[in-house]
Coordinates of C-alpha atoms and ligand atoms in Angstrom, one line a residue:
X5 CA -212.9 59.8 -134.2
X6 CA -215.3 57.3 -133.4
X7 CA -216.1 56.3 -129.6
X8 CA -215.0 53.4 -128.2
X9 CA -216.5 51.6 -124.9
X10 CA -214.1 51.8 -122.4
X11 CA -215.0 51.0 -118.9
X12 CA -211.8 52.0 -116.9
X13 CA -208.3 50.1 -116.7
X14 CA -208.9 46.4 -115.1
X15 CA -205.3 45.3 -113.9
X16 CA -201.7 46.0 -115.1
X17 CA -199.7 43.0 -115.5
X18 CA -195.8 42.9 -115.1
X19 CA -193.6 40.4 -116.9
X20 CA -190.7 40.1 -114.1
X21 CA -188.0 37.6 -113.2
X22 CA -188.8 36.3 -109.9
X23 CA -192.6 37.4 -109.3
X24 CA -192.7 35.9 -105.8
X25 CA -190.1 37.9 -104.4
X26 CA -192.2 41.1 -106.7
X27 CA -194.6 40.4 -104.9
X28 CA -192.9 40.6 -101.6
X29 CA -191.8 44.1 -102.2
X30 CA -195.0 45.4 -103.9
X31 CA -196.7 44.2 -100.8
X32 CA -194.6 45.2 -98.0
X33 CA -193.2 48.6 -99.9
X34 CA -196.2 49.6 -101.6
X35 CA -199.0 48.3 -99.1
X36 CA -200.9 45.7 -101.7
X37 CA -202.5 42.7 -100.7
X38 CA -201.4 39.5 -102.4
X39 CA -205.0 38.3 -103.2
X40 CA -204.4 35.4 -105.7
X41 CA -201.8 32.9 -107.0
X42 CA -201.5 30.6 -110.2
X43 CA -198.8 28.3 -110.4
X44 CA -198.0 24.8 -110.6
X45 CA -200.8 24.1 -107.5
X46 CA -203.1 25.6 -109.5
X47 CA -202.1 23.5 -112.6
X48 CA -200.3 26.5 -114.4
X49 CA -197.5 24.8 -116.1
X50 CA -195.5 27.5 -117.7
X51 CA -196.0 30.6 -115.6
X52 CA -196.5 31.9 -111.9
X53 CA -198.8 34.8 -111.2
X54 CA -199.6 36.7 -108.2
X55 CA -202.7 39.4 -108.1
X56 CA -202.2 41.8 -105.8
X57 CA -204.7 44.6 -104.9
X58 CA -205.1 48.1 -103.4
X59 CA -208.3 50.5 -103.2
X60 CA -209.5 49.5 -107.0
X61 CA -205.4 49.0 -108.2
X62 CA -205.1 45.6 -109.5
X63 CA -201.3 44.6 -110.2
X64 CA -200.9 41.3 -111.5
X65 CA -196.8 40.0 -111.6
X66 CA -195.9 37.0 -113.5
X67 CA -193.2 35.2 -114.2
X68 CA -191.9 32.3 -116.8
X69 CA -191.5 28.6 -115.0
X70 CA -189.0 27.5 -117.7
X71 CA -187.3 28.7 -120.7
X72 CA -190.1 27.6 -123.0
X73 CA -192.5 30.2 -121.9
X74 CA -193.0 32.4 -125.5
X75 CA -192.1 35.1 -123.4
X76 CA -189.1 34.4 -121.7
X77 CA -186.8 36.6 -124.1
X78 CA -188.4 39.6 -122.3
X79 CA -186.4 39.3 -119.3
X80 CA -183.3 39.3 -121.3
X81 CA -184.5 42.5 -123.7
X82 CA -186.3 44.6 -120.6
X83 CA -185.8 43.4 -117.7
X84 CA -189.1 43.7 -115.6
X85 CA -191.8 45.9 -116.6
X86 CA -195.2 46.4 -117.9
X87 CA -196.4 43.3 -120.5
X88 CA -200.1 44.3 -120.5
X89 CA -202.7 47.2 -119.8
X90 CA -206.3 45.4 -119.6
X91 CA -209.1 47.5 -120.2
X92 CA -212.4 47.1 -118.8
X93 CA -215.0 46.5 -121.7
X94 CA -218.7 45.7 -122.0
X95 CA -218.4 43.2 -125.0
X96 CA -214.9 41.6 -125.5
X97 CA -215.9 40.4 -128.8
X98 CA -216.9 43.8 -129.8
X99 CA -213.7 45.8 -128.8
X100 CA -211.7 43.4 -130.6
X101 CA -213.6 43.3 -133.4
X102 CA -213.9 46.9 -133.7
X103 CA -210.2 47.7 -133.1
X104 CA -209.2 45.4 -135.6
X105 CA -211.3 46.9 -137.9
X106 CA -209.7 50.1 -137.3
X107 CA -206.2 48.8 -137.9
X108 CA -204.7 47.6 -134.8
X109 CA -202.7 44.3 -134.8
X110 CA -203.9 41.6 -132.6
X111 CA -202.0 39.9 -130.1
X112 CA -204.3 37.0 -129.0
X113 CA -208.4 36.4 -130.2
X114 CA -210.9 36.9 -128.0
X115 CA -211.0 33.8 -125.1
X116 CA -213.5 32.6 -123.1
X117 CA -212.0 31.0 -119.6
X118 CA -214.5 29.3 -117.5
X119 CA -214.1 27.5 -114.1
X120 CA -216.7 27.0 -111.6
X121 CA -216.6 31.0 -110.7
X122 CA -218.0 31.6 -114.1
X123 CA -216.6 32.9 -117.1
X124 CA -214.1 35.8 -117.8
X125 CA -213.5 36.8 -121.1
X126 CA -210.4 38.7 -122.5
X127 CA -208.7 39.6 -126.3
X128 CA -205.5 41.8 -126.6
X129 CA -204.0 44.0 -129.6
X130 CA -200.6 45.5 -129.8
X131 CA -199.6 49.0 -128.6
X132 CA -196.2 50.2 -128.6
X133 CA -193.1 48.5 -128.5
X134 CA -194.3 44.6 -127.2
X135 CA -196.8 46.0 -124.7
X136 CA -200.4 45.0 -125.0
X137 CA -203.8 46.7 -124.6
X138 CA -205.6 43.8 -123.6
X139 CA -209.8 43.5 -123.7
X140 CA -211.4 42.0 -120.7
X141 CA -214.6 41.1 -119.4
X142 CA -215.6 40.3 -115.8
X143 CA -219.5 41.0 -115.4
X144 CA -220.1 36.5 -115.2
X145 CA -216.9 36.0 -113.4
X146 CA -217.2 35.6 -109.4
X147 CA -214.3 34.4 -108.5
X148 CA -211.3 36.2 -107.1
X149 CA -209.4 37.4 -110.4
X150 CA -209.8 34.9 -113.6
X151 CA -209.8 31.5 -114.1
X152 CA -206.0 29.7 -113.2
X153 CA -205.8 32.0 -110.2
X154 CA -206.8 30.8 -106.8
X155 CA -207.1 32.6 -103.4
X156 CA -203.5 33.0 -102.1
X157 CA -202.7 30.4 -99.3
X158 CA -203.1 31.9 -95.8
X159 CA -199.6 31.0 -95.2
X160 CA -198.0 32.4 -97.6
X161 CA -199.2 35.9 -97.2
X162 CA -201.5 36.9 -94.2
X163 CA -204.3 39.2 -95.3
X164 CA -204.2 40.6 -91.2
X165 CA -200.5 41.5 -91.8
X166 CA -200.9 43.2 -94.9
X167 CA -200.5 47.2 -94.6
X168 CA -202.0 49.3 -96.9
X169 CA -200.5 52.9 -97.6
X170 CA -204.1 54.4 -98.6
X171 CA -203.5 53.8 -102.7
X172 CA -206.6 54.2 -104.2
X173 CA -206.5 54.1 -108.2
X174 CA -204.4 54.4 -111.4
X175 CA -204.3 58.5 -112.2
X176 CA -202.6 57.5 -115.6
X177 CA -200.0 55.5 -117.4
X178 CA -197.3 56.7 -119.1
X179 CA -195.8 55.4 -122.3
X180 CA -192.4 56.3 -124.0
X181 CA -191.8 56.1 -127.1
X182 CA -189.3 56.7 -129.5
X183 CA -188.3 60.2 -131.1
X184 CA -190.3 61.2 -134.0
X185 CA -193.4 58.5 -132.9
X186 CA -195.2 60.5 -130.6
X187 CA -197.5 61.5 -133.2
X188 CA -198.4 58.1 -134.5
X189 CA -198.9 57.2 -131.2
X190 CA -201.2 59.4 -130.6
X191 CA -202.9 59.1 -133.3
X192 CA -203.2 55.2 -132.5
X193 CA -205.2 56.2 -129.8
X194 CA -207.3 58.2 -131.3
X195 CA -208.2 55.9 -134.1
X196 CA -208.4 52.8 -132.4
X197 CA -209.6 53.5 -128.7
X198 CA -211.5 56.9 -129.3
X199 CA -209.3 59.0 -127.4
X200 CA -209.0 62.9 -127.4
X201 CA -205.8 64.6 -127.0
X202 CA -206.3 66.2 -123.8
X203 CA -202.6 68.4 -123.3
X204 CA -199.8 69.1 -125.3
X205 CA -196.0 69.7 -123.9
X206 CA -193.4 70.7 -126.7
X207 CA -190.0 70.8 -125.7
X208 CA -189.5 74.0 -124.5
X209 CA -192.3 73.2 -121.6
X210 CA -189.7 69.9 -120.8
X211 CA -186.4 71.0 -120.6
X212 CA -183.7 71.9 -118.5
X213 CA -180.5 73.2 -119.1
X214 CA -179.5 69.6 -120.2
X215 CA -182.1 67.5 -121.7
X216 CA -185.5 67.9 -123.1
X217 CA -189.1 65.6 -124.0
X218 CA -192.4 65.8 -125.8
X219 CA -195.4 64.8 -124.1
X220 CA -198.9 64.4 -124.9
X221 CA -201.4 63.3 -123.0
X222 CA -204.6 61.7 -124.7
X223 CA -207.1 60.2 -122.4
X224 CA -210.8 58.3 -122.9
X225 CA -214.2 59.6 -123.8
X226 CA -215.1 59.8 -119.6
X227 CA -211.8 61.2 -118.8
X228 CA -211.0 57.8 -116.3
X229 CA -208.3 56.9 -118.6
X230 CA -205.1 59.1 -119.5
X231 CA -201.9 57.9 -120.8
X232 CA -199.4 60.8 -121.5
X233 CA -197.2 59.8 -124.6
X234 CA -193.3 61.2 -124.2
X235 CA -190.8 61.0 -126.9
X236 CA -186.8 62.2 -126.3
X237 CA -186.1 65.7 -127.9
X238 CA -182.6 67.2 -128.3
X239 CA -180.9 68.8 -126.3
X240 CA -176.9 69.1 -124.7
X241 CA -176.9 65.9 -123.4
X242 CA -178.8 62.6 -123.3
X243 CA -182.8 62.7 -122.1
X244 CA -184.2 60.3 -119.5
X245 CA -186.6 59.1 -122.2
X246 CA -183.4 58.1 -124.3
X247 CA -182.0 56.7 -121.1
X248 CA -184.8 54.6 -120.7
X249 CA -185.5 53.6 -124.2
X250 CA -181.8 52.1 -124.7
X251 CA -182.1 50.1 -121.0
X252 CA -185.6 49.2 -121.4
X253 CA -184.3 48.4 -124.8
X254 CA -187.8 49.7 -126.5
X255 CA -190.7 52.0 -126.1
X256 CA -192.5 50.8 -123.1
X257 CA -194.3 51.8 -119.8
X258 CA -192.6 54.5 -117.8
X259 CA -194.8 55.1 -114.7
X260 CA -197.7 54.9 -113.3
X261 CA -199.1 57.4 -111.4
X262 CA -201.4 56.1 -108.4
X263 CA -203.4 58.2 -106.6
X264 CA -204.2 58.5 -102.8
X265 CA -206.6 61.2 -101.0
X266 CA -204.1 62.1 -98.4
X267 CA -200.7 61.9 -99.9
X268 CA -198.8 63.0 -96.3
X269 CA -199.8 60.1 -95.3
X270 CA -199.6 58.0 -98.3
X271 CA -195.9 58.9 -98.8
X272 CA -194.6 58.8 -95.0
X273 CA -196.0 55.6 -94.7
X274 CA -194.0 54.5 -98.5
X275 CA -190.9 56.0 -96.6
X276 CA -191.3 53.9 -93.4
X277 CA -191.3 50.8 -96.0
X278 CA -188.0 51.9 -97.6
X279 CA -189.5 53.3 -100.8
X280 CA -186.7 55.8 -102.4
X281 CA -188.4 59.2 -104.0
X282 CA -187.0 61.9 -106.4
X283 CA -185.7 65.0 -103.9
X284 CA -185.6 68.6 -105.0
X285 CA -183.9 71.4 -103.6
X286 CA -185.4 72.9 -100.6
X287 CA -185.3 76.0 -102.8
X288 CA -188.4 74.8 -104.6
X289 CA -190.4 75.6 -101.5
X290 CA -189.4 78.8 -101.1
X291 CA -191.6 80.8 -104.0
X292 CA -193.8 78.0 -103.8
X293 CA -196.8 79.8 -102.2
X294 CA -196.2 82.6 -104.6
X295 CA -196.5 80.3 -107.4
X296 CA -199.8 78.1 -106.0
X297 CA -201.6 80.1 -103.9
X298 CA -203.5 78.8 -101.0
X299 CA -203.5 74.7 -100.1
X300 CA -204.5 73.2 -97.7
X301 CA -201.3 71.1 -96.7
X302 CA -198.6 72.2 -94.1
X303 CA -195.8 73.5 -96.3
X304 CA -192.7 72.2 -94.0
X305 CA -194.5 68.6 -94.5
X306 CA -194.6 68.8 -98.2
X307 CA -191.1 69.9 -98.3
X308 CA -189.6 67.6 -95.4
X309 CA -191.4 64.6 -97.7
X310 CA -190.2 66.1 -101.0
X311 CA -194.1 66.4 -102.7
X312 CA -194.2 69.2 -105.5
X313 CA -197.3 71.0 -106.2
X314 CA -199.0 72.1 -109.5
X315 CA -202.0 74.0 -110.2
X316 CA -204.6 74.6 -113.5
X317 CA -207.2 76.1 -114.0
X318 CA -209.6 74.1 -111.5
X319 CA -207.1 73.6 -108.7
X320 CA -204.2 71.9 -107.5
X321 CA -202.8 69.0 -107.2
X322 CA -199.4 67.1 -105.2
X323 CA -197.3 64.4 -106.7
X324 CA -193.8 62.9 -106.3
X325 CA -192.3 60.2 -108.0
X326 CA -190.2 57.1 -106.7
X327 CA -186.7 55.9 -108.4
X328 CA -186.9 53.5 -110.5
X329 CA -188.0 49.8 -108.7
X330 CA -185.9 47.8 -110.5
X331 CA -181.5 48.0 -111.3
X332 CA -182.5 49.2 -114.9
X333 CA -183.5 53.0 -115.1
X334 CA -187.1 52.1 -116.6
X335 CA -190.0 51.6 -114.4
X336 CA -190.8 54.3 -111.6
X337 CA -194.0 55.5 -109.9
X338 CA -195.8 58.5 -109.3
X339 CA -197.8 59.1 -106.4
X340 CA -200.5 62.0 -107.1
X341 CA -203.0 64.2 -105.1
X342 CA -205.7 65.6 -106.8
X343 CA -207.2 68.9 -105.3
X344 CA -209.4 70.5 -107.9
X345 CA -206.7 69.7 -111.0
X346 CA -207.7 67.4 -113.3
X347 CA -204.5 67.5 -115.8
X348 CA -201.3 68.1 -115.9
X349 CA -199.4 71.2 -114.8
X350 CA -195.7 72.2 -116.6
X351 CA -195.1 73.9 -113.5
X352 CA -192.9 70.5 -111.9
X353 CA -191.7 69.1 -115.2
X354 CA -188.2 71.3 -114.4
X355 CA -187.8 70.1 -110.9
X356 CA -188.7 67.0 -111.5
X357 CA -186.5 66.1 -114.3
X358 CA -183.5 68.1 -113.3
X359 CA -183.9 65.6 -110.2
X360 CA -183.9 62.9 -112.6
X361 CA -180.6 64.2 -114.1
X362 CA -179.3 64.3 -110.9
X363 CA -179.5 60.4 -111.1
X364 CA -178.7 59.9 -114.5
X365 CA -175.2 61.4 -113.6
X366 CA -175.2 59.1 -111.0
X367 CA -175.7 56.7 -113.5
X368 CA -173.2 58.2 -115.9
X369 CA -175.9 57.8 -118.8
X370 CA -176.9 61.8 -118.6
Ligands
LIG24 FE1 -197.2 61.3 -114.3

C-alpha cells in the first residue's frame, strides 16, 4: 500500500431537497453558522448552496433549482444525504492522477475556479454507491469557501444570533455498504487512498438477539481520517444496515460522528434545540463503573442525557447518537468524546443497536 497525501476532510456536502430550510435546522438544531450562499444572486443557475460552519466542521447543503440539474434523480432514489466527502490535498492534480492510476473511476477532472479571492482547485472519483471522494485545494483561495459562493446576506442569517453547541471536528464517517462488499471496500481504500485497516468487528462483536453487522474501520496514514465500513449480516430478523440500504436505496453515508470536548454540554444544549437521541435503558448505567472504571463525568448526568461510555486500551471515550434527521431511516449523527481512546470500543455496539431496533419496530421494518 502506497501512501497517499491526505490532509484531513475539507467539507461534507449534502444533496437535499429544500437546502434553505437544511440549513435552518442545521443551524438552529445543530449550532452551525450559515457562512456562505450561491444561488441565483450569485449567478448560480442550476443549484443553491449554503456553507455552514462549526469549530473546523464545514457542511455544505445544496439543492437542484429545476429538474435539469444532472442530479435531480437523487432526491427521488435517496432522499437527502451525503453526495460528496472533499479531502484536503496538497496537489489536486496529483491526487487525481495518482488515484486514477490506481484504479479508481473519476467523477469530474481536476478544475481550476478562480474569482477575485483567488483560485480553488478541486477533482473527484467515485466511492461507493454514487457518493464521491472529492480532491480539493484551498492554499490560493481567500475567500469565504470557493468560487460561486458569497458571504451570506446579514439578513438572512445573523452571525450574532447564531448559537454554537461547542462541535469541533468530524471524528469519522461512516459508510454502508452492501452484504458481501465490505471487503472490496476496504480494500478500495487501501489501494487508492493509502489507508490501513485500523479495527475489525465480525458479527458476533454486532449483534443482538435480533440483527447483526460487519464493521471495519480503515483510517489515513496520520490517523485524522477514519471511515468505519459496515455491511448487514444475518441474523433473525432484518439489520439497520439492510434497513437503511433499501430506504437509502444504496450503499451510502450513515453518520457522522462529530466531536466536542465537553459533550454534557454539547448534548444538553442539542436537547434544548429539539435534537432527538437514541435512549438506553437506565440499566446500562448500573454496571457501568464496573465495566469503565474511573471518569471524570458525573454518572447521573450521563445517564439523565443518555451518553454511553467505551474504553480501549488508552482510555475512554462518550458518544451518543441522534435519530435519523430526515423521514427516511438513513442519515443520523454521532456525537463523541474522546478521553484517552482513540478507536472504537465493542463495548456500546449492543446498546446502541438494540436502541436502534427499538425504532426499527417502530418503523415496522425490524
Ligand atoms: Fe460512529
Amino acid at each position: 500500500m502506497q501512501d497517499f497525501p491526505l490532509r484531513k476532510i475539507d467539507h461534507v456536502r449534502f444533496f437535499v431537497g429544500n437546502a434553505r430550510q437544511s440549513a435552518f435546522f442545521y443551524r438552529n438544531a445543530f449550532g452551525f453558522e450559515v457562512v456562505a450562499y450561491a444561488g441565483l444572486e450569485t449567478r448560480m443557475k442550476q443549484e443553491a448552496g449554503y456553507v455552514l460552519r462549526q469549530g473546523e466542521i464545514t457542511f455544505v447543503l445544496t439543492s437542484p433549482l429545476n429538474s435539469a440539474h444532472p442530479e435531480s434523480q437523487r432526491l427521488v432514489t435517496h432522499g437527502d444525504g451525503v453526495m460528496e466527502i472533499a479531502l484536503d490535498v496538497p496537489d489536486v492534480k496529483v491526487a487525481y492522477a495518482e488515484a486514477i492510476r490506481r484504479g479508481a473511476k473519476g467523477v469530474f477532472e481536476p478544475q481550476a475556479l478562480t474569482d477575485e479571492q483567488g483560485t480553488y482547485e478541486r477533482a473527484s472519483i467515485l466511492a461507493y454507491g454514487d457518493t464521491a471522494y472529492s480532491f480539493v485545494n484551498r492554499d490560493r483561495y481567500h475567500g469565504t469557501f470557493a468560487p460561486g459562493y458569497l458571504p451570506i446576506e446579514p439578513d438572512r442569517y445573523s452571525v450574532k444570533t447564531a448559537r454554537p453547541v461547542g462541535l469541533a471536528a468530524i471524528d469519522h464517517l461512516v459508510a454502508n455498504v452492501e452484504e458481501g462488499k465490505m471487503n472490496e471496500w476496504v480494500e478500495f481504500h487501501q489501494r487508492v487512498l493509502g489507508f490501513q485497516q485500523l479495527q475489525h468487528f465480525d458479527d458476533k462483536d454486532i449483534s443482538t438477539e435480533y440483527s447483526a453487522l460487519m464493521s471495519k474501520v480503515v483510517q489515513n496514514g496520520t490517523g485524522r481520517i477514519k471511515f468505519p465500513i459496515n455491511e448487514p449480516a444475518q441474523g433473525k430478523r432484518k439489520s439497520q444496515i439492510e434497513e437503511y440500504l433499501q430506504y437509502y436505496g444504496g450503499p451510502g453515508v450513515q453518520h457522522i460522528a462529530l466531536i466536542t470536548g465537553d459533550i454534557i454540554k454539547t448534548v444538553t444544549a442539542l436537547r434544548d434545540n429539539d435534537v432527538s437521541f437514541l435512549r438506553v435503558p437506565q440499566s446500562y448505567y448500573d454496571g457501568l463503573p464496573a465495566r469503565i472504571g474511573p471518569i471524570r463525568e458525573d454518572l447521573a448526568a450521563l445517564a439523565e442525557l443518555g451518553i454511553l461510555v467505551d474504553k480501549d486500551d488508552e482510555g475512554y471515550m462518550l458518544q451518543i447518537f441522534t435519530k435519523p434527521v430526515a423521514d427516511r431511516p438513513t442519515l443520523f449523527f454521532e456525537i463523541i468524546q474522546r478521553r484517552g481512546s482513540k478507536s472504537f470500543g465493542k463495548g456500546n455496539f449492543k446498546a446502541l443497536f438494540e436502541a436502534i431496533e427499538r425504532e426499527q419496530d417502530k418503523r415496522g421494518t425490524l
